[in-house]
Coordinates of N, CA and C in Angstrom, one line a residue:
X13 N 407.8 52.3 -4.4 CA 406.9 52.4 -5.5 C 406.9 52.6 -6.8
X14 N 406.4 52.2 -7.6 CA 407.1 51.8 -8.8 C 406.6 53.4 -9.4
X15 N 407.5 53.9 -10.5 CA 407.3 55.1 -11.1 C 406.9 54.6 -12.7
X16 N 406.2 55.4 -13.3 CA 406.2 55.2 -14.9 C 405.9 56.6 -15.7
X17 N 406.4 56.5 -17.1 CA 405.8 57.7 -18.0 C 404.6 57.3 -18.7
X18 N 404.0 55.6 -18.8 CA 403.0 55.3 -19.5 C 401.8 56.2 -18.9
X19 N 400.5 55.8 -19.6 CA 399.1 56.4 -19.6 C 398.7 55.2 -18.8
X20 N 397.5 55.2 -18.2 CA 396.9 54.1 -17.2 C 396.4 53.2 -18.4
X21 N 395.9 53.7 -19.7 CA 395.8 53.0 -20.7 C 396.7 51.9 -21.0
X22 N 397.9 52.8 -21.2 CA 399.1 51.8 -21.9 C 399.4 50.7 -20.7
X23 N 399.3 50.9 -19.5 CA 399.8 50.2 -18.4 C 398.9 48.7 -18.4
X24 N 397.4 49.2 -18.8 CA 396.5 48.1 -18.6 C 396.7 47.2 -20.0
X25 N 396.8 48.0 -21.2 CA 396.8 46.9 -22.1 C 398.5 45.9 -21.8
X26 N 399.1 46.7 -21.1 CA 400.3 45.7 -20.9 C 399.8 44.2 -20.0
X27 N 399.2 45.0 -19.2 CA 398.8 44.0 -18.3 C 397.8 42.8 -19.1
X28 N 397.0 43.2 -19.6 CA 396.1 42.3 -20.6 C 396.9 41.6 -21.6
X29 N 397.8 42.3 -22.5 CA 398.5 41.5 -23.1 C 399.6 40.5 -22.7
X30 N 400.1 40.6 -21.2 CA 400.8 39.8 -20.5 C 400.6 39.4 -19.3
X31 N 399.2 38.7 -19.3 CA 399.0 38.4 -18.1 C 399.6 37.5 -16.9
X32 N 399.8 38.1 -15.8 CA 400.5 37.7 -14.5 C 399.9 36.9 -13.7
X33 N 398.4 36.6 -14.0 CA 397.7 36.4 -12.8 C 397.0 34.9 -13.4
X34 N 396.6 33.9 -12.9 CA 395.6 32.8 -12.9 C 394.6 33.4 -12.8
X35 N 393.7 33.1 -13.9 CA 392.0 33.5 -13.8 C 391.5 32.9 -12.9
X36 N 390.7 33.5 -12.1 CA 389.7 32.7 -11.4 C 388.7 32.0 -12.2
X37 N 388.3 32.8 -13.3 CA 387.5 31.5 -14.2 C 386.2 31.5 -14.1
X38 N 385.4 31.0 -15.0 CA 383.9 31.1 -14.7 C 383.5 29.5 -13.7
X39 N 382.6 29.7 -13.1 CA 382.2 28.7 -12.2 C 381.0 27.9 -13.2
X40 N 379.8 27.3 -12.6 CA 378.8 26.5 -13.1 C 377.6 27.5 -13.3
X41 N 377.2 28.3 -12.4 CA 376.4 29.2 -12.8 C 376.5 30.6 -12.5
X42 N 376.0 31.7 -13.1 CA 376.2 32.9 -13.0 C 374.8 33.7 -13.0
X43 N 375.3 35.1 -12.1 CA 374.0 36.0 -11.9 C 374.8 37.3 -13.0
X44 N 374.1 37.7 -13.7 CA 374.3 38.9 -14.4 C 373.9 40.4 -13.6
X45 N 374.9 41.0 -12.9 CA 374.4 42.6 -12.4 C 374.8 43.5 -13.3
X46 N 373.7 44.5 -13.6 CA 373.9 45.6 -14.3 C 373.7 46.7 -13.6
X47 N 375.0 47.5 -13.3 CA 374.8 48.4 -12.6 C 374.5 49.7 -12.9
X48 N 373.6 50.3 -12.7 CA 373.1 51.7 -12.9 C 373.3 52.4 -14.2
X49 N 372.6 51.3 -15.2 CA 372.7 52.0 -16.6 C 371.3 53.2 -16.4
X50 N 371.3 54.2 -16.0 CA 370.3 54.9 -15.7 C 370.5 56.3 -16.4
X51 N 369.7 57.2 -16.8 CA 370.0 58.4 -17.5 C 370.9 59.3 -16.9
X52 N 371.2 59.4 -15.6 CA 371.9 60.1 -15.2 C 373.7 59.9 -15.5
X53 N 373.5 58.6 -15.9 CA 374.9 58.2 -16.2 C 374.8 57.8 -17.8
X54 N 374.2 57.9 -18.7 CA 373.9 57.5 -19.9 C 373.8 58.4 -20.7
X55 N 373.0 59.4 -20.3 CA 372.1 60.4 -21.4 C 373.3 61.7 -21.4
X56 N 374.4 61.0 -22.4 CA 375.4 62.0 -22.6 C 375.1 63.1 -23.2
X57 N 375.4 64.3 -23.0 CA 374.8 65.6 -23.6 C 373.6 66.2 -22.7
X58 N 373.1 65.2 -22.2 CA 372.0 65.8 -21.3 C 372.1 66.1 -20.0
X59 N 373.2 65.2 -19.4 CA 373.0 65.4 -17.9 C 374.6 65.3 -17.9
X60 N 375.4 66.2 -16.9 CA 376.7 66.3 -16.8 C 377.2 65.3 -16.3
X61 N 376.5 64.7 -15.8 CA 377.3 62.9 -14.9 C 377.4 62.1 -15.8
X62 N 376.8 62.1 -17.1 CA 376.7 61.0 -18.1 C 377.9 60.6 -18.7
X63 N 378.3 59.6 -19.3 CA 379.5 59.4 -19.9 C 379.1 58.3 -20.6
X64 N 380.4 58.0 -21.9 CA 380.4 57.2 -22.6 C 381.9 56.4 -23.1
X65 N 382.1 55.2 -23.1 CA 383.5 54.7 -23.0 C 383.1 53.7 -24.3
X66 N 382.6 52.9 -24.7 CA 382.5 51.8 -25.6 C 380.7 52.5 -26.0
X67 N 380.7 52.7 -27.3 CA 379.3 53.1 -27.7 C 378.1 51.7 -28.0
X68 N 379.1 50.3 -28.0 CA 377.7 49.2 -28.0 C 377.5 48.9 -26.4
X69 N 378.1 49.5 -25.6 CA 377.8 48.9 -24.1 C 376.7 48.6 -23.9
X70 N 375.7 48.9 -24.1 CA 374.4 48.7 -23.5 C 373.5 47.4 -24.5
X71 N 374.2 47.6 -25.8 CA 373.8 46.4 -26.6 C 374.6 45.4 -26.1
X72 N 375.7 45.0 -26.0 CA 376.2 43.9 -25.3 C 375.6 43.5 -23.9
X73 N 375.4 44.5 -23.0 CA 374.8 44.3 -21.6 C 373.2 43.9 -22.2
X74 N 372.3 44.0 -23.1 CA 371.3 43.4 -23.4 C 371.6 42.0 -24.1
X75 N 372.6 41.8 -24.8 CA 373.1 40.5 -25.2 C 373.1 39.5 -24.1
X76 N 374.3 39.8 -23.3 CA 374.6 39.1 -22.1 C 373.0 39.0 -21.1
X77 N 372.2 39.8 -21.0 CA 370.7 39.5 -20.5 C 370.0 38.8 -21.0
X78 N 369.9 38.3 -22.3 CA 369.4 37.6 -23.3 C 369.5 36.3 -23.2
X79 N 371.2 35.9 -22.8 CA 371.6 34.6 -22.8 C 371.3 34.0 -21.3
X80 N 371.5 35.0 -20.4 CA 371.1 34.7 -19.0 C 369.8 33.9 -18.8
X81 N 369.1 34.9 -19.2 CA 367.4 34.4 -19.3 C 367.1 33.0 -20.0
X82 N 368.0 33.0 -21.2 CA 367.8 31.7 -21.6 C 368.2 30.4 -21.2
X83 N 368.8 30.8 -19.8 CA 369.6 29.7 -19.0 C 368.7 29.6 -17.9
X84 N 367.8 30.7 -17.5 CA 367.2 30.7 -16.3 C 368.1 31.0 -15.2
X85 N 368.8 31.8 -15.5 CA 369.9 32.3 -14.5 C 369.4 34.0 -14.3
X86 N 369.6 34.4 -12.9 CA 369.1 35.8 -12.9 C 370.1 36.9 -13.3
X87 N 369.0 37.8 -14.0 CA 369.5 39.2 -14.5 C 369.0 40.1 -13.7
X88 N 370.0 40.9 -13.0 CA 369.6 42.1 -11.9 C 370.2 43.4 -12.6
X89 N 369.2 44.5 -12.2 CA 369.6 45.6 -12.8 C 369.2 46.6 -11.6
X90 N 370.4 47.6 -11.4 CA 370.6 48.8 -9.8 C 370.6 50.0 -10.5
X91 N 369.8 50.6 -9.7 CA 369.8 52.0 -9.8 C 369.8 52.8 -8.7
X92 N 370.3 53.8 -8.6 CA 370.3 54.9 -7.4 C 369.4 55.9 -7.7
X93 N 368.7 56.1 -6.7 CA 367.7 57.3 -6.2 C 367.4 57.5 -4.8
X94 N 367.2 58.9 -4.4 CA 367.1 59.3 -3.2 C 365.6 60.4 -3.0
X95 N 365.7 60.5 -1.7 CA 364.3 60.9 -1.1 C 364.4 62.5 -1.6
X96 N 363.7 63.3 -1.3 CA 363.8 64.9 -1.5 C 364.6 65.4 -0.6
X97 N 364.8 64.8 0.8 CA 365.7 65.3 1.4 C 367.4 64.7 1.5
X98 N 367.3 63.8 0.7 CA 368.5 63.3 0.7 C 369.3 62.8 1.5
X99 N 368.7 62.7 2.7 CA 369.2 61.8 3.8 C 369.1 60.5 3.6
X100 N 368.7 59.9 2.8 CA 369.1 58.4 2.6 C 370.8 58.3 2.0
X101 N 371.0 59.6 1.0 CA 372.7 59.4 0.9 C 373.8 59.5 2.0
X102 N 373.2 59.8 3.0 CA 373.9 59.8 4.5 C 374.9 60.7 4.3
X103 N 376.4 60.0 4.6 CA 377.4 61.2 4.7 C 378.1 61.4 3.4
X104 N 377.8 60.5 2.2 CA 378.0 60.6 0.7 C 377.4 61.7 0.4
X105 N 376.6 62.7 0.6 CA 375.8 63.6 0.1 C 376.3 65.0 0.7
X106 N 377.4 64.8 1.4 CA 377.8 66.4 2.4 C 378.8 67.2 1.6
X107 N 379.3 66.4 0.4 CA 380.3 67.1 -0.1 C 380.1 68.2 -1.3
X108 N 378.8 68.0 -1.6 CA 378.4 69.1 -2.8 C 376.9 69.1 -2.7
X109 N 376.2 69.9 -3.3 CA 374.8 70.1 -3.4 C 374.4 71.1 -4.5
X110 N 374.4 70.4 -5.6 CA 374.1 71.1 -6.8 C 372.9 70.2 -7.5
X111 N 372.7 70.8 -8.6 CA 371.6 70.1 -9.4 C 372.0 68.3 -10.1
X112 N 373.6 68.7 -10.0 CA 374.5 67.3 -10.4 C 374.7 66.4 -9.3
X113 N 374.5 66.9 -8.3 CA 375.1 66.0 -7.1 C 374.2 64.9 -7.0
X114 N 375.0 63.6 -6.5 CA 374.4 62.2 -6.2 C 373.0 62.2 -5.4
X115 N 373.0 63.0 -4.6 CA 371.8 63.0 -3.6 C 370.6 63.5 -4.3
X116 N 370.9 64.1 -5.1 CA 370.0 65.2 -6.1 C 369.3 64.2 -7.3
X117 N 369.4 63.1 -7.2 CA 368.9 61.9 -8.2 C 367.8 61.6 -7.3
X118 N 366.5 62.4 -7.7 CA 365.4 61.9 -6.8 C 364.6 60.6 -7.3
X119 N 364.0 60.3 -6.6 CA 363.0 59.2 -6.8 C 361.5 59.9 -8.3
X120 N 361.6 59.0 -9.2 CA 360.6 59.6 -10.1 C 361.2 60.8 -10.8
X121 N 362.6 61.0 -11.1 CA 363.2 61.8 -11.7 C 363.8 61.3 -12.8
X122 N 364.0 61.9 -13.9 CA 364.5 61.3 -15.2 C 365.8 61.1 -15.4
X123 N 366.6 61.6 -14.2 CA 367.8 60.9 -13.8 C 367.7 59.7 -13.2
X124 N 366.8 59.3 -12.6 CA 366.9 58.1 -12.2 C 366.3 57.0 -13.0
X125 N 365.7 57.5 -14.3 CA 365.1 56.3 -15.1 C 366.2 55.4 -15.6
X126 N 366.1 54.3 -15.9 CA 366.9 53.5 -16.9 C 367.0 53.9 -18.1
X127 N 368.2 53.7 -19.1 CA 368.3 54.1 -20.3 C 367.0 53.6 -21.1
X128 N 366.7 54.3 -22.0 CA 365.6 53.8 -22.8 C 366.4 52.5 -23.8
X129 N 367.2 52.4 -24.4 CA 368.1 51.4 -24.5 C 368.2 50.0 -24.0
X130 N 368.1 50.3 -22.6 CA 368.0 48.9 -21.7 C 366.8 48.0 -22.0
X131 N 366.8 46.8 -22.1 CA 365.9 45.9 -22.2 C 365.9 45.0 -21.3
X132 N 364.8 45.5 -20.3 CA 364.3 44.7 -19.4 C 363.2 43.7 -19.4
X133 N 363.2 42.8 -18.5 CA 361.9 41.9 -18.8 C 361.2 41.9 -17.4
X134 N 360.3 42.8 -17.1 CA 359.7 43.3 -15.9 C 359.2 42.1 -15.4
X135 N 358.8 40.9 -15.9 CA 358.4 39.9 -15.3 C 359.3 38.7 -14.7
X136 N 360.6 39.0 -15.2 CA 361.6 37.9 -14.9 C 362.6 38.8 -14.1
X137 N 363.2 39.7 -14.6 CA 364.6 40.4 -13.9 C 364.2 41.2 -12.6
X138 N 365.4 41.1 -11.9 CA 365.2 41.8 -10.7 C 366.2 43.1 -10.5
X139 N 365.0 44.1 -10.0 CA 365.7 45.5 -9.9 C 365.5 45.7 -8.2
X140 N 366.7 46.3 -8.4 CA 367.1 46.7 -6.8 C 367.3 48.4 -6.9
X141 N 366.9 49.0 -5.8 CA 367.5 50.4 -5.7 C 368.6 50.4 -4.7
X142 N 369.8 50.6 -5.0 CA 370.9 51.0 -4.0 C 371.1 52.4 -4.0
X143 N 371.9 52.4 -2.4 CA 372.1 53.8 -2.0 C 373.6 54.3 -2.1
X144 N 374.5 53.3 -2.2 CA 375.8 53.4 -1.9 C 376.4 52.5 -3.0
X145 N 377.8 52.6 -3.4 CA 378.5 52.0 -4.4 C 378.2 50.5 -4.7
X146 N 378.6 49.5 -3.8 CA 378.5 48.1 -4.2 C 376.8 48.2 -4.2
X147 N 376.6 47.1 -5.3 CA 375.4 46.4 -5.5 C 374.6 45.4 -4.3
X148 N 375.9 45.3 -3.5 CA 375.5 44.4 -2.5 C 375.3 45.0 -1.5
X149 N 375.3 46.2 -1.1 CA 375.4 46.8 0.1 C 373.9 47.2 0.4
X150 N 373.1 46.4 0.9 CA 372.0 46.5 2.0 C 370.9 46.4 0.8
X151 N 371.1 45.7 -0.1 CA 370.1 45.1 -0.8 C 370.0 43.7 -0.8
X152 N 369.2 43.0 -1.3 CA 369.0 41.5 -1.5 C 369.8 40.4 -2.0
X153 N 370.8 41.3 -3.1 CA 371.5 40.6 -3.9 C 371.9 38.9 -3.4
X154 N 372.8 39.5 -2.4 CA 373.3 38.2 -1.7 C 372.5 37.1 -1.4
X155 N 370.9 37.3 -0.8 CA 370.0 36.2 -0.6 C 369.7 35.9 -2.2
X156 N 369.5 36.5 -3.0 CA 369.4 36.0 -4.2 C 370.4 35.5 -5.1
X157 N 371.4 35.3 -4.8 CA 372.8 34.7 -5.3 C 372.7 32.9 -4.5
X158 N 372.4 33.2 -3.1 CA 372.2 32.3 -2.7 C 371.4 31.0 -2.9
X159 N 369.9 31.9 -3.1 CA 368.7 30.9 -3.5 C 369.3 30.4 -4.8
X160 N 369.9 30.9 -5.9 CA 370.0 30.4 -6.9 C 371.2 29.3 -7.0
X161 N 372.0 29.5 -6.0 CA 373.3 28.6 -5.9 C 374.1 29.0 -6.8
X162 N 374.3 30.4 -7.2 CA 375.3 31.0 -8.1 C 376.9 31.0 -7.6
X163 N 377.6 30.4 -8.4 CA 379.2 30.8 -8.3 C 379.9 31.9 -8.9
X164 N 379.2 32.4 -9.6 CA 380.0 33.6 -10.6 C 378.9 34.5 -10.6
X165 N 379.6 35.7 -10.9 CA 379.0 37.0 -10.9 C 379.9 37.7 -12.2
X166 N 378.8 38.1 -12.9 CA 379.3 39.1 -14.1 C 378.5 40.5 -14.0
X167 N 379.6 41.2 -13.9 CA 379.3 42.7 -13.5 C 379.5 43.7 -14.8
X168 N 378.4 44.7 -15.3 CA 378.5 45.3 -16.0 C 377.9 46.7 -15.7
X169 N 378.1 48.1 -16.6 CA 377.5 49.0 -16.2 C 378.5 50.2 -16.0
X170 N 378.5 51.0 -14.9 CA 379.4 52.5 -14.4 C 379.1 52.4 -13.0
X171 N 380.3 53.3 -12.3 CA 381.2 53.7 -13.3 C 382.4 52.7 -12.8
X172 N 383.4 52.4 -13.8 CA 384.3 51.4 -13.7 C 385.4 51.8 -12.4
X173 N 385.6 53.0 -12.1 CA 386.1 53.2 -10.8 C 385.3 53.4 -9.4
X174 N 384.3 53.3 -9.7 CA 383.1 53.3 -8.5 C 382.3 52.4 -8.2
X175 N 381.3 52.3 -8.7 CA 380.5 51.2 -8.3 C 380.5 49.5 -8.9
X176 N 381.5 49.9 -10.2 CA 381.8 48.9 -10.6 C 382.9 48.0 -9.7
X177 N 383.9 48.7 -9.4 CA 384.9 48.2 -8.5 C 384.5 47.7 -7.4
X178 N 383.5 48.5 -6.4 CA 383.1 48.6 -5.3 C 382.1 47.1 -5.4
X179 N 381.4 47.0 -6.7 CA 380.8 45.7 -6.3 C 381.8 44.2 -6.6
X180 N 382.4 44.4 -7.1 CA 383.5 43.4 -7.8 C 384.7 43.1 -6.5
X181 N 384.6 43.9 -5.6 CA 385.3 43.8 -4.5 C 384.4 43.1 -3.4
X182 N 383.3 43.6 -3.4 CA 382.1 42.6 -2.5 C 381.8 41.0 -3.2
X183 N 382.0 41.3 -4.5 CA 381.9 39.8 -5.0 C 382.6 38.9 -4.6
X184 N 383.8 39.2 -4.8 CA 385.1 38.5 -4.6 C 385.2 38.2 -3.1
X185 N 385.1 39.1 -2.4 CA 384.8 39.0 -0.8 C 384.1 37.9 0.2
X186 N 383.0 37.5 -0.9 CA 381.7 37.0 -0.6 C 382.0 35.4 -1.3
X187 N 383.1 35.5 -1.8 CA 383.7 34.3 -2.4 C 383.0 33.8 -3.8
X188 N 382.5 34.5 -4.8 CA 382.2 34.8 -6.2 C 383.3 34.9 -7.1
X189 N 383.5 33.7 -8.1 CA 384.3 34.1 -9.4 C 383.6 35.6 -10.4
X190 N 384.3 36.1 -10.1 CA 383.9 37.7 -10.6 C 384.6 38.2 -11.7
X191 N 383.5 38.3 -12.7 CA 383.8 38.5 -14.1 C 383.2 40.1 -14.6
X192 N 384.4 40.7 -15.1 CA 384.0 42.3 -15.8 C 384.3 42.0 -17.1
X193 N 383.1 42.4 -18.1 CA 383.3 42.6 -19.5 C 384.0 43.7 -19.7
X194 N 385.2 43.8 -20.5 CA 385.7 45.0 -20.7 C 384.6 46.2 -21.2
X195 N 384.2 45.8 -22.5 CA 383.4 46.8 -23.1 C 382.1 46.9 -22.5
X196 N 381.7 46.3 -21.5 CA 380.6 46.8 -20.7 C 380.5 47.3 -19.6
X197 N 381.9 48.3 -19.5 CA 381.7 49.2 -18.0 C 382.6 50.5 -18.9
X198 N 382.2 51.8 -17.8 CA 382.4 53.0 -18.4 C 382.9 53.6 -17.2
X199 N 383.2 54.5 -17.5 CA 383.5 56.0 -16.6 C 383.8 57.1 -17.2
X200 N 383.8 58.3 -16.7 CA 383.9 59.5 -16.8 C 385.0 60.0 -17.5
X201 N 386.6 59.4 -17.2 CA 388.0 59.4 -17.9 C 388.5 58.5 -18.3
X202 N 389.1 58.4 -19.0 CA 390.2 57.0 -19.4 C 390.8 56.5 -18.2
X203 N 391.5 57.8 -17.8 CA 392.5 57.4 -16.7 C 392.0 56.5 -15.4
X204 N 390.8 57.3 -15.0 CA 390.0 56.1 -14.0 C 389.6 54.6 -14.5
X205 N 389.0 55.1 -15.8 CA 388.8 53.8 -16.5 C 389.5 52.6 -16.5
X206 N 390.9 52.9 -16.9 CA 391.6 52.0 -17.3 C 392.6 51.7 -16.1
X207 N 392.6 52.7 -14.9 CA 393.4 52.3 -13.9 C 392.8 51.2 -12.9
X208 N 391.1 51.6 -12.9 CA 390.6 50.4 -12.4 C 390.4 49.2 -13.0
X209 N 390.4 49.2 -14.2 CA 390.6 48.0 -15.1 C 391.8 47.0 -14.6
X210 N 392.8 48.0 -14.9 CA 394.0 47.2 -14.2 C 393.9 46.4 -12.6
X211 N 393.3 47.5 -12.0 CA 393.5 46.9 -10.3 C 392.5 45.4 -10.2
X212 N 391.7 46.0 -10.3 CA 390.5 44.7 -10.9 C 391.3 43.5 -11.5
X213 N 391.9 43.6 -12.5 CA 392.3 42.4 -13.5 C 393.1 41.6 -12.3
X214 N 394.1 42.6 -11.5 CA 395.5 42.0 -10.6 C 395.0 41.5 -9.6
X215 N 393.6 41.9 -9.0 CA 393.3 41.5 -7.8 C 392.0 41.0 -7.4
X216 N 390.7 41.6 -8.3 CA 389.4 40.9 -7.6 C 388.7 40.5 -8.8
X217 N 389.1 40.4 -10.1 CA 388.4 39.9 -11.1 C 388.9 39.6 -12.1
X218 N 388.2 38.7 -13.1 CA 388.7 38.4 -14.7 C 388.1 39.6 -15.5
X219 N 388.7 40.4 -15.9 CA 388.5 41.5 -16.9 C 388.6 40.9 -18.4
X220 N 387.5 40.3 -19.0 CA 387.7 39.6 -19.9 C 386.7 40.7 -21.1
X221 N 387.0 40.2 -22.8 CA 386.3 40.8 -23.7 C 385.3 40.4 -23.8
X222 N 384.2 41.3 -23.8 CA 382.8 40.6 -23.8 C 382.5 39.7 -24.8
X223 N 383.2 39.1 -25.8 CA 382.9 38.2 -26.9 C 383.2 37.0 -25.9
X224 N 384.2 36.9 -25.1 CA 384.7 35.8 -24.6 C 383.3 35.3 -23.6
X225 N 382.9 36.1 -22.8 CA 381.7 35.9 -21.9 C 380.5 35.6 -22.6
X226 N 380.1 35.9 -23.8 CA 379.2 35.5 -24.3 C 379.3 34.1 -25.1
X227 N 380.3 33.9 -25.4 CA 380.6 32.7 -26.1 C 380.3 31.6 -24.8
X228 N 381.1 31.8 -23.6 CA 380.9 31.0 -22.3 C 379.3 30.6 -22.4
X229 N 378.7 31.6 -22.4 CA 377.2 31.5 -21.8 C 376.6 30.7 -22.9
X230 N 376.8 31.0 -24.1 CA 376.1 30.3 -25.3 C 376.7 28.8 -25.0
X231 N 377.7 28.6 -24.8 CA 377.9 27.1 -24.6 C 377.2 26.7 -23.5
X232 N 376.7 27.5 -22.6 CA 375.8 26.6 -21.2 C 374.5 25.8 -21.7
X233 N 374.1 25.2 -21.1 CA 372.6 24.9 -21.5 C 371.5 24.7 -20.0

């Protein structure tokens, strides 16, 4: 095992500035998956579980969504919410039981609500309630991608080290070109954030500046 005195951010920037892997690249048709931009994770100062990395994250997510809708490509939003009993969180709910615990994001609660800044087209966009980290796990996402004959998945939201990484791994495992716009994902601590960006960039996804992703979308017809 290699050792280093560098921070996770410094290691990530080394990888970003000196890429050692060929890109997967964009395909012909993408689906945008916005993972859990809900108040439990975005309302900084109100909920202890919330965080912010790039202050423009949600604006960028909305821009990506606008471009995908222009093309007639799917825009997906996920959120997590659980029964009053919390039993639908399974073993994941057994480690803690505080007001901030995952299983205590209840249906119809403020923590389960999408961030007010998120621009969802209620007639066109797809919304899934998920129970586990990956947006693919026991949702209809795979069927949606198959129906649309998509070959590329763009992932935004949070957290980088949790649901983003899990969704990226599942996306690659299903054979999709997987794109993570760097400014569009966030985490509680920069160490987790940058360590997982590094891991995804080296193994599972193309981690790109959001400007490059937007430029590609704008070139499509």
